[in-house]
Short mmCIF file of C-alpha atoms and ligand atoms in Angstrom, two decimals:
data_model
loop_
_atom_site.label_atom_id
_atom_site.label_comp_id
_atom_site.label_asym_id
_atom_site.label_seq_id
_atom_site.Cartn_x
_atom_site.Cartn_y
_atom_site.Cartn_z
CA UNK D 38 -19.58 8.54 3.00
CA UNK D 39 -18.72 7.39 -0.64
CA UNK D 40 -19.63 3.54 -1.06
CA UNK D 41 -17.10 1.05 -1.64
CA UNK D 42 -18.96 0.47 -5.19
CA UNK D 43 -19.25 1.04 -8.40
CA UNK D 44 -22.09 3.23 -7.96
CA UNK D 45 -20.56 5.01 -5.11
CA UNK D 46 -17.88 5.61 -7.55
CA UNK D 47 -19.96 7.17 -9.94
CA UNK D 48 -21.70 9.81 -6.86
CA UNK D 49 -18.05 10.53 -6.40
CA UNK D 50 -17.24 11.40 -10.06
CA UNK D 51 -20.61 13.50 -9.95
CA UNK D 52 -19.86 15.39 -7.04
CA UNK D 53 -16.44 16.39 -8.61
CA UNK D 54 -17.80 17.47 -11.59
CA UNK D 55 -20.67 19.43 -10.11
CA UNK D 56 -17.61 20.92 -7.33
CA UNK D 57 -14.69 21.35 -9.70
CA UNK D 58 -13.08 23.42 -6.87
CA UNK D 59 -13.99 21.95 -3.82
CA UNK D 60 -16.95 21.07 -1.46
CA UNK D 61 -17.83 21.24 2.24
CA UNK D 62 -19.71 18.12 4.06
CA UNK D 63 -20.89 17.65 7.19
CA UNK D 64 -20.26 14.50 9.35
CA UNK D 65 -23.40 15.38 11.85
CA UNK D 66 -23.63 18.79 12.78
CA UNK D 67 -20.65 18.34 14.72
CA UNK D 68 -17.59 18.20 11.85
CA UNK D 69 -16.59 19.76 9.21
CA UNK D 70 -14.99 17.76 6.43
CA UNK D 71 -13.76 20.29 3.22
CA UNK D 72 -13.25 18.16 -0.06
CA UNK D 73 -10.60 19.21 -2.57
CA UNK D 74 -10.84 18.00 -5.88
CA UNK D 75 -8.93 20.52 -7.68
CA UNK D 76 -4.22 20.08 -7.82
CA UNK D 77 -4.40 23.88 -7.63
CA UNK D 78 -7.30 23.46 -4.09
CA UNK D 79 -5.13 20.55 -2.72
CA UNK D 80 -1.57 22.07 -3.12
CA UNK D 81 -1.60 24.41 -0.25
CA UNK D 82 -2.27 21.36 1.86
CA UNK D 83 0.00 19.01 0.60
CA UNK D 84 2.62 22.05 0.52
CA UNK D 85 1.92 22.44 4.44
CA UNK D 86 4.19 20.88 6.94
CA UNK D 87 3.66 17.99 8.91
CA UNK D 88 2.69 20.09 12.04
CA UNK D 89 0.33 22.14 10.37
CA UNK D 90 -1.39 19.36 8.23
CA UNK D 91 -1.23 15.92 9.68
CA UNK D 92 -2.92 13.27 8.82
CA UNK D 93 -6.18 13.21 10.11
CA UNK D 94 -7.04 10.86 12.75
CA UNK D 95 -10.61 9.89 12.22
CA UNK D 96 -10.00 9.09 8.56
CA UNK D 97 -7.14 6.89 9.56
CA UNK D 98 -7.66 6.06 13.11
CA UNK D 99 -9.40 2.92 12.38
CA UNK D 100 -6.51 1.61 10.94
CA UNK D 101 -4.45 2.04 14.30
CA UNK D 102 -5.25 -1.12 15.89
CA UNK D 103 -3.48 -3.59 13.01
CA UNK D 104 -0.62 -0.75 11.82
CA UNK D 105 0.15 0.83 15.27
CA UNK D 106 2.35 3.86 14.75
CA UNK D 107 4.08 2.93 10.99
CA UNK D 108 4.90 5.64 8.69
CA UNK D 109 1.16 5.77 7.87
CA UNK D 110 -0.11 6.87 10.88
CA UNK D 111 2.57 8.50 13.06
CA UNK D 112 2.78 11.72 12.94
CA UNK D 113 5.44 14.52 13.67
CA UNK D 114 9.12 13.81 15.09
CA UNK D 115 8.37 9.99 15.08
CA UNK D 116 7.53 9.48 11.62
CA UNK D 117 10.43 12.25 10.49
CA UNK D 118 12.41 9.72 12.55
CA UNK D 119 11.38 6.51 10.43
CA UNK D 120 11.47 7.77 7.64
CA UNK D 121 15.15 9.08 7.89
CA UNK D 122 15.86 4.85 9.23
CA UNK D 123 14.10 3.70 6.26
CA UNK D 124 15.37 5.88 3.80
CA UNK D 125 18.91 5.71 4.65
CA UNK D 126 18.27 1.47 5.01
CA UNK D 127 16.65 1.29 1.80
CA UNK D 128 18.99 1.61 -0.87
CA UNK D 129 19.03 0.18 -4.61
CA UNK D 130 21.37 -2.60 -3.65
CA UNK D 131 18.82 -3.92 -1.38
CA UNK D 132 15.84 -3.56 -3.32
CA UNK D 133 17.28 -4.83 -7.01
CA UNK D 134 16.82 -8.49 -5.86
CA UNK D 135 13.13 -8.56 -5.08
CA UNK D 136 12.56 -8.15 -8.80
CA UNK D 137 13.69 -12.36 -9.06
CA UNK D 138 10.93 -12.85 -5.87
CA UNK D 139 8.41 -10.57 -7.79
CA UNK D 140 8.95 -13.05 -11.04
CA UNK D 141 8.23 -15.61 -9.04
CA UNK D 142 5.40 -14.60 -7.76
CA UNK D 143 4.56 -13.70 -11.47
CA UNK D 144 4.85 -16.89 -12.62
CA UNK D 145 3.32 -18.71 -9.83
CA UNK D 146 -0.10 -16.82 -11.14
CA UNK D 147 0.85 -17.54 -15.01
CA UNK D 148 0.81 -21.18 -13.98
CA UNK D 149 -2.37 -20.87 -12.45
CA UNK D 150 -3.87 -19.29 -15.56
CA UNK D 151 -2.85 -21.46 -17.62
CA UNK D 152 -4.14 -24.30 -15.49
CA UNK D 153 -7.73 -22.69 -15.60
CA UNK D 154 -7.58 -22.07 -18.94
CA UNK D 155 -6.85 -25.47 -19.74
CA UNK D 156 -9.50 -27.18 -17.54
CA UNK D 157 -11.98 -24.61 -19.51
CA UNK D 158 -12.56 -22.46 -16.86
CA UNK D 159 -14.42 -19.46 -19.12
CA UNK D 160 -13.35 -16.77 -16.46
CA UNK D 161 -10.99 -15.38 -13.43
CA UNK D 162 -11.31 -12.64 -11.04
CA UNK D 163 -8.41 -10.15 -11.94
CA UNK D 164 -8.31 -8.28 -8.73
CA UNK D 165 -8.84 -11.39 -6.89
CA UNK D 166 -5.38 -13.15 -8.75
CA UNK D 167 -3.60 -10.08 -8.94
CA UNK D 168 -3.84 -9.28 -4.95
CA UNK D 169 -2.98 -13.12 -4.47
CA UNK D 170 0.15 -12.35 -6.43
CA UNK D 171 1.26 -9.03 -4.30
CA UNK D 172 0.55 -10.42 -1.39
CA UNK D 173 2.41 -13.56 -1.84
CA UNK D 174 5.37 -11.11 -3.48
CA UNK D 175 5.18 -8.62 -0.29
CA UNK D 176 5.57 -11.40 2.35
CA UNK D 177 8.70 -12.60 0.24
CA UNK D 178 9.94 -9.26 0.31
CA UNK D 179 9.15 -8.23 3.91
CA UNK D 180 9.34 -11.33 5.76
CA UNK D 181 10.84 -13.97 3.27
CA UNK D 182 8.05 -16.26 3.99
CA UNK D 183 7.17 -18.60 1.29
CA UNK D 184 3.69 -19.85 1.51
CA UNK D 185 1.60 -21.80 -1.03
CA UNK D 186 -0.79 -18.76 -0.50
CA UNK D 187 -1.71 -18.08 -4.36
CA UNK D 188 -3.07 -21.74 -4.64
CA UNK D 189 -4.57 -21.71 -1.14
CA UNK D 190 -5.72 -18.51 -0.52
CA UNK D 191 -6.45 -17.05 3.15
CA UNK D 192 -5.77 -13.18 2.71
CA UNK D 193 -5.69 -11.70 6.24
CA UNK D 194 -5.03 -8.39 4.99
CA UNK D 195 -7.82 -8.41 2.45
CA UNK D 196 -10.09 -9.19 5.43
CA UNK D 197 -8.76 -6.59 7.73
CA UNK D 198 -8.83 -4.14 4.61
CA UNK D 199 -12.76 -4.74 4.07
CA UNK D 200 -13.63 -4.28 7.71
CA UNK D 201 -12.00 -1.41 7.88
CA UNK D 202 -13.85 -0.10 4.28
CA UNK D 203 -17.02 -1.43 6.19
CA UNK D 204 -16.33 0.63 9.24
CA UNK D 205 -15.87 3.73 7.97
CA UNK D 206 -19.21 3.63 6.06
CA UNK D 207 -21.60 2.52 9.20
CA UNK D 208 -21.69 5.98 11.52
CA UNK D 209 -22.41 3.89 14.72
CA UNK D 210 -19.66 1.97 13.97
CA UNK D 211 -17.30 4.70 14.09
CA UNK D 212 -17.65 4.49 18.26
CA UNK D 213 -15.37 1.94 19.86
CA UNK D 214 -17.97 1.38 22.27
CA UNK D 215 -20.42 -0.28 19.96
CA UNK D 216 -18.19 -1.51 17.04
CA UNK D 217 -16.39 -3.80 19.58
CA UNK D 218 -19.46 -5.39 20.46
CA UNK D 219 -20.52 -6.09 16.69
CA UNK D 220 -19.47 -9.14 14.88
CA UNK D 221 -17.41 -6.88 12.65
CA UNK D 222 -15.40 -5.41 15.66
CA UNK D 223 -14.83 -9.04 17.02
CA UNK D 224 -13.29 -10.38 13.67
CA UNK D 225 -11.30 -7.44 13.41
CA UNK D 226 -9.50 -7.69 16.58
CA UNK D 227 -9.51 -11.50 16.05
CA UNK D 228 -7.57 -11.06 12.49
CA UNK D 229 -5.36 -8.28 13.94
CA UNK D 230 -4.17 -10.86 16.88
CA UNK D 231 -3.65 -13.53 13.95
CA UNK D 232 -1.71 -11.06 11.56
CA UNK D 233 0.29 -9.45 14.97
CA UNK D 234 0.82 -13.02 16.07
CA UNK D 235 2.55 -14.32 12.92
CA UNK D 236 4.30 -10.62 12.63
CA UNK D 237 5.86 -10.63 16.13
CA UNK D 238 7.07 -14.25 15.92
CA UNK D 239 9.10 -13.55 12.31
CA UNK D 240 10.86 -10.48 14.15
CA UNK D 241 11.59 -12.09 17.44
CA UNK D 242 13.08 -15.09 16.09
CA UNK D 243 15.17 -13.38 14.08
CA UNK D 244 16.59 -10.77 16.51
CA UNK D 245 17.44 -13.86 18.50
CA UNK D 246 19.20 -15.01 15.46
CA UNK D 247 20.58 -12.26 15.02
CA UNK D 248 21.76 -12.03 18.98
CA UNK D 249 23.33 -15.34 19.08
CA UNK D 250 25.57 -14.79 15.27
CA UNK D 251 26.25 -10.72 16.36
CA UNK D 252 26.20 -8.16 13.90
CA UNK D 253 29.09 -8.54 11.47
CA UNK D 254 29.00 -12.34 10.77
CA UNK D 255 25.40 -12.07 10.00
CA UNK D 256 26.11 -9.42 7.99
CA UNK D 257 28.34 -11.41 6.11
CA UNK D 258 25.84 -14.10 5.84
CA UNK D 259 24.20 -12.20 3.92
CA UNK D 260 26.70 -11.15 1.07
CA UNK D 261 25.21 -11.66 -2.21
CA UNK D 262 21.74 -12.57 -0.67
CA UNK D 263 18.21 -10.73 -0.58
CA UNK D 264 18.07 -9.49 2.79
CA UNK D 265 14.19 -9.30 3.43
CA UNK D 266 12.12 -5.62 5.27
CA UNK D 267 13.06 -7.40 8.46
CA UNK D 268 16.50 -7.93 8.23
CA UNK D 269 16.99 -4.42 7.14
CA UNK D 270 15.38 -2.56 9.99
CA UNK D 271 16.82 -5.00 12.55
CA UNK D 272 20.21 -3.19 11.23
CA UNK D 273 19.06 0.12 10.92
CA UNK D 274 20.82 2.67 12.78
CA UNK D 275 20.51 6.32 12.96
CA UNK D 276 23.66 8.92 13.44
CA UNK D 277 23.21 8.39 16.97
CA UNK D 278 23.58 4.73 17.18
CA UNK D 279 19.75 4.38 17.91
CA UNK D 280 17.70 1.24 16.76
CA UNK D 281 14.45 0.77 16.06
CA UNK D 282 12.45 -1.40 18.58
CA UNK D 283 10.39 -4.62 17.69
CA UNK D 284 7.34 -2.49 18.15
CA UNK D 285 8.53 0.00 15.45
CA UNK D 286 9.41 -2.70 12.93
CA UNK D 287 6.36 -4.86 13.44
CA UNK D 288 4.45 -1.88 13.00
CA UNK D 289 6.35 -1.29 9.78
CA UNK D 290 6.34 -4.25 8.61
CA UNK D 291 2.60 -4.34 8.98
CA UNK D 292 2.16 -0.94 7.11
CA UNK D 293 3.99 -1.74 4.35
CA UNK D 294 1.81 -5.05 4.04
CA UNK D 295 -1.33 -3.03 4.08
CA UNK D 296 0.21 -0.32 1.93
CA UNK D 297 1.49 -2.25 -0.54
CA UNK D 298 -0.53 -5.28 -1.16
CA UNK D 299 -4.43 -3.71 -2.67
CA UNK D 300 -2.88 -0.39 -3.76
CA UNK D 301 -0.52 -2.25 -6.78
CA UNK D 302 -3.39 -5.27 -7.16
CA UNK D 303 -5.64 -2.75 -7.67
CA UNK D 304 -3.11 -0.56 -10.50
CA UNK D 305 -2.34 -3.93 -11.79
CA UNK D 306 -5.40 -4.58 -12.92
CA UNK D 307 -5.96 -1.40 -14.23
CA UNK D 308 -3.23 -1.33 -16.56
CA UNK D 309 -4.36 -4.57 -17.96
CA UNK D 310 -7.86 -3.67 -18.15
CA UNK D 311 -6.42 -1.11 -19.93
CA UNK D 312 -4.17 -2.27 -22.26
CA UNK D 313 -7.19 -4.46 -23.16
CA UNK D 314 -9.51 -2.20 -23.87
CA UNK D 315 -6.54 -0.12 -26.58
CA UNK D 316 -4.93 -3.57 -28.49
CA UNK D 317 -2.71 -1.31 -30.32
CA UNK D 318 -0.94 -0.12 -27.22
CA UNK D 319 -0.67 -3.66 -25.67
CA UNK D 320 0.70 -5.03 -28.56
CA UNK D 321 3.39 -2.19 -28.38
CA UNK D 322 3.70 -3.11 -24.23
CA UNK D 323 4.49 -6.65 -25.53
CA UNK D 324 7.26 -5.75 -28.20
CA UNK D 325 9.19 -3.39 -26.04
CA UNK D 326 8.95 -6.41 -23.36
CA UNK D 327 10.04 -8.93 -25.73
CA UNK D 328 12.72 -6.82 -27.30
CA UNK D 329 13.92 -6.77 -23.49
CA UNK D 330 13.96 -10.38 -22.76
CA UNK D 331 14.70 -11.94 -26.10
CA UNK D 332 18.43 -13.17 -25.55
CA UNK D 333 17.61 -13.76 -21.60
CA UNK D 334 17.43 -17.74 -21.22
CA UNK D 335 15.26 -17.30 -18.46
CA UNK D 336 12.98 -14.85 -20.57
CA UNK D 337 12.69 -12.86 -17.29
CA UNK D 338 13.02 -8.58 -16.67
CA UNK D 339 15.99 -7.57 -14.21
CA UNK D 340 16.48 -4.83 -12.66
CA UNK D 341 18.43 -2.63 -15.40
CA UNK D 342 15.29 -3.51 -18.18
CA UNK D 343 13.25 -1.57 -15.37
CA UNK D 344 14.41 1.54 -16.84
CA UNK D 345 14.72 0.45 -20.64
CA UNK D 346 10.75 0.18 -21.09
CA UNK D 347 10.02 3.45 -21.59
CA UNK D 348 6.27 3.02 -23.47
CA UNK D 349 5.06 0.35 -20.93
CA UNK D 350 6.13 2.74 -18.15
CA UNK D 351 4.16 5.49 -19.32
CA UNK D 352 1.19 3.20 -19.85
CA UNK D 353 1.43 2.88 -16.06
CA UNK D 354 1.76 5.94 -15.99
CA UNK D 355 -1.30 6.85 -17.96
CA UNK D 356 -3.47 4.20 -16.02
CA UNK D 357 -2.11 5.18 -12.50
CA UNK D 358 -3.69 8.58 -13.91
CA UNK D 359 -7.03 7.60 -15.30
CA UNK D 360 -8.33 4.86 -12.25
CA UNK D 361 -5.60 5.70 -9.35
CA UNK D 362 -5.75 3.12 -6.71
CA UNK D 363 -6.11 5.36 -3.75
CA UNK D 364 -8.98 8.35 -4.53
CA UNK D 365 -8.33 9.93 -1.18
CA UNK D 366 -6.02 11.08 1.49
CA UNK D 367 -7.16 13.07 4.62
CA UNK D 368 -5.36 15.59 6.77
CA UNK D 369 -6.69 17.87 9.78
CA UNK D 370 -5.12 21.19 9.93
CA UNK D 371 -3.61 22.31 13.08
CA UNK D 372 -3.52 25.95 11.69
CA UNK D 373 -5.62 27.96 9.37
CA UNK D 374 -4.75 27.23 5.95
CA UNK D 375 -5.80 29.55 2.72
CA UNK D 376 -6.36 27.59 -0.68
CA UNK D 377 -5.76 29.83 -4.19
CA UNK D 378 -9.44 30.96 -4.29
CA UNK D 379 -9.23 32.95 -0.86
CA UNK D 380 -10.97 30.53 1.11
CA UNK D 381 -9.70 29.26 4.37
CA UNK D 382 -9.56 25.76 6.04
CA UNK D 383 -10.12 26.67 9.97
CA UNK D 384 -7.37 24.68 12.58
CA UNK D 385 -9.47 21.63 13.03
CA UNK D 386 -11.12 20.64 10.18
CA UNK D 387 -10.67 17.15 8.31
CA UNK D 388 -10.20 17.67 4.47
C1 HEM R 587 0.22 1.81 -7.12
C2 HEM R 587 0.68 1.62 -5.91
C3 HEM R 587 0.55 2.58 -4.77
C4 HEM R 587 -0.25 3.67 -4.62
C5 HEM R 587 -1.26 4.24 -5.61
C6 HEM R 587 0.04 4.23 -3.30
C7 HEM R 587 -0.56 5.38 -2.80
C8 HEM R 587 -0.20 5.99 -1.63
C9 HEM R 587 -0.70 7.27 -1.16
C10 HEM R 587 -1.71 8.13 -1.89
C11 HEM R 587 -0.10 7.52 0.03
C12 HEM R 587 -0.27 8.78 0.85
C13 HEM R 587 -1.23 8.59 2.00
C14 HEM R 587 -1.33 9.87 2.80
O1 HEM R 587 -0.43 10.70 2.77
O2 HEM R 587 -2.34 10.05 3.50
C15 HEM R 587 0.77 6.40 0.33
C16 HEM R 587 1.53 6.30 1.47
C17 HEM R 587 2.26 5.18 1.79
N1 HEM R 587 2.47 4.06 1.02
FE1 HEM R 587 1.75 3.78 -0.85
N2 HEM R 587 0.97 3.45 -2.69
C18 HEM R 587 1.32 2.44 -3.54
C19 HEM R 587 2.23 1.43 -3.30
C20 HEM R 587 2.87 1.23 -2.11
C21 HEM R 587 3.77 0.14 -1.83
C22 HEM R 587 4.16 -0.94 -2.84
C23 HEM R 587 4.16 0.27 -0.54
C24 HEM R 587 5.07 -0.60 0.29
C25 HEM R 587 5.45 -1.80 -0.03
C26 HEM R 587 3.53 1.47 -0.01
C27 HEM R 587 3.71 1.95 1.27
C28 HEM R 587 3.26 3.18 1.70
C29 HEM R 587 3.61 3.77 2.99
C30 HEM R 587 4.51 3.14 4.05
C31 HEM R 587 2.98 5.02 3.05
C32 HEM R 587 3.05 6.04 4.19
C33 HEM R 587 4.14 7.04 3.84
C34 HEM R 587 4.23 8.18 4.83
O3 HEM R 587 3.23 8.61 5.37
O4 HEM R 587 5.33 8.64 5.04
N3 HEM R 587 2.76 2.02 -0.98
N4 HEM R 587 0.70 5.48 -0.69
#
């Protein structure tokens, strides 16, 4: 198992170099886990269908208890079935005005800064401030709860996120049987009842809400408003007329927490590590950015400057590339697969 750590890191870059195609492990003598490094390895895979390569369930079965059956994890006709309700729910109109919530968020952690850097604080955790910042952005967006969780930090989904890191790397662990019986295994089902708790409430009151007004008035309620994740799904309706159920949308609403909240903290502070490390570059970030916002009395990016940076988004870009947040995904094949150098994944095993 690669540890969560720098030096696991560095085993990882070592056994890519060493395997510049791909590798075969074995978890006991039991499974087979093949490892593709190379685009040209992983693109029959990623080319396959959802049938034939879904995603693997030992890799991301641990997450099941605290995301349930989200797009992450389900599988098949039920996640072709979200995804069609969240695609056709989430258009541009409804997404343009969580830019204002993400500049709040922004410069709720810009205040903070400058707070420590006037009481002479010589140094801050970047990952640490930066997952503050999408978490407290992402529960705007999906729930439109406003908490004073930047200054007073209790990150749930950190927590759950490190167990779940921790998990994977103890073997024994991997058995329900025992895990459940270790401290780790209590305190994850413990924060999973908190973070269900809090989830459940937010959708149940507002589908009684939403009971009581009916459909159209609370529809118009919410002209020229950010509807939040919640809202949206509650209205979601396929060609059929179908809903989803509170299950589905707490379970969506708890993957999209989990998906989005360490995966752009983490890319965040990338790009700036980045950006410090090649001045020339950030001072050309900052131009294009002030360029943007210099006749904007609020001094703040909309939605249409999104698309007018185009040297800040390829630094993204360029970062995303060099340190990507996620160094992994893992499928199990239902049906024999061949990769471009003749060898073949056999039905069953986890790459
Ligand atoms: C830099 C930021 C991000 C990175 C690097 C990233 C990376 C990924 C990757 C690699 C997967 C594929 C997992 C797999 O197929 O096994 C994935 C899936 C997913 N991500 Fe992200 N993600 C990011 C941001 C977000 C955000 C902001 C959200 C939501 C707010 C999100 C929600 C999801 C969801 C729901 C899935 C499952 C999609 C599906 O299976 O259909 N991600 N992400």
């Amino acid at each position: 198992m690669v540890q969560s750590t720098e030096e696991g890191m560095q085993s990882f870059e070592e056994l890519v170099r060493h395997y510049s195609h791909s590798c075969l492990w074995w978890l006991g003598p039991w499974c087979p886990i093949m490892r593709l490094f190379h685009p040209e390895a992983i693109k029959p895979v990623l080319q396959a269908s959802v049938a034939v390569a879904p995603k693997d369930p030992l890799f991301y079965g641990f997450l099941k208890p605290w995301l349930g059956e989200g797009l992450l994890l389900s599988n098949g006709q039920r996640w072709g079935w979200h995804w069609r309700m969240l695609t056709l729910a989430f258009h541009f109109d409804i997404l343009k005005p969580y830019v204002k919530i993400f500049n709040q968020s922004t410069d709720i952690m810009h205040a903070k800064w400058r707070r420590l850097v006037l009481s002479g604080s010589p140094s801050l955790d970047i990952c640490e401030q930066m997952g503050l910042m999408t978490l407290d952005s992402l529960q705007k967006c999906i729930f439109s709860h406003h908490s004073d969780g930047q200054e007073k930090p209790s990150n749930y989904i950190l927590e759950l996120l490190n167990l779940v890191v921790r998990r994977h790397q103890q073997l024994l662990h991997h058995l329900d049987c025992i895990y459940y019986l270790m401290a780790d295994g209590q305190r994850f089902q413990q924060v999973c009842s908190i973070v269900h708790c809090f989830t459940a409430d937010v959708v149940q009151q507002r589908r009684l809400t939403l009971g009581h007004v009916g459909r159209e008035a609370w529809l118009q309620a919410k002209q020229g408003k950010t509807m939040d994740f919640i809202d949206v799904l509650l209205l979601a309706k396929d060609q059929d007329g179908q809903e989803l159920s509170d299950e589905d949308i707490m379970a969506e609403a708890d993957t999209f927490m989990f998906g989005g909240h360490d995966t752009t903290a983490s890319g965040l502070s990338w790009v700036l590590y980045n950006l410090v490390c090649l001045p020339e570059y950030q001072q050309q970030c900052r131009e294009e950015i002030q360029e943007l916002v210099k006749d904007k009395a609020l001094e703040e990016l909309e939605w249409e400057d999104l698309s007018q940076m185009p040297f800040t988004t390829m630094c993204i870009k360029e970062s995303l590339r060099l340190h990507p947040p996620i160094i992994a995904v893992s499928r199990r094949c239902t049906e024999d697969i061949q990769l471009s150098n003749g060898c073949v994944i056999p039905k069953g095993a986890c790459r």
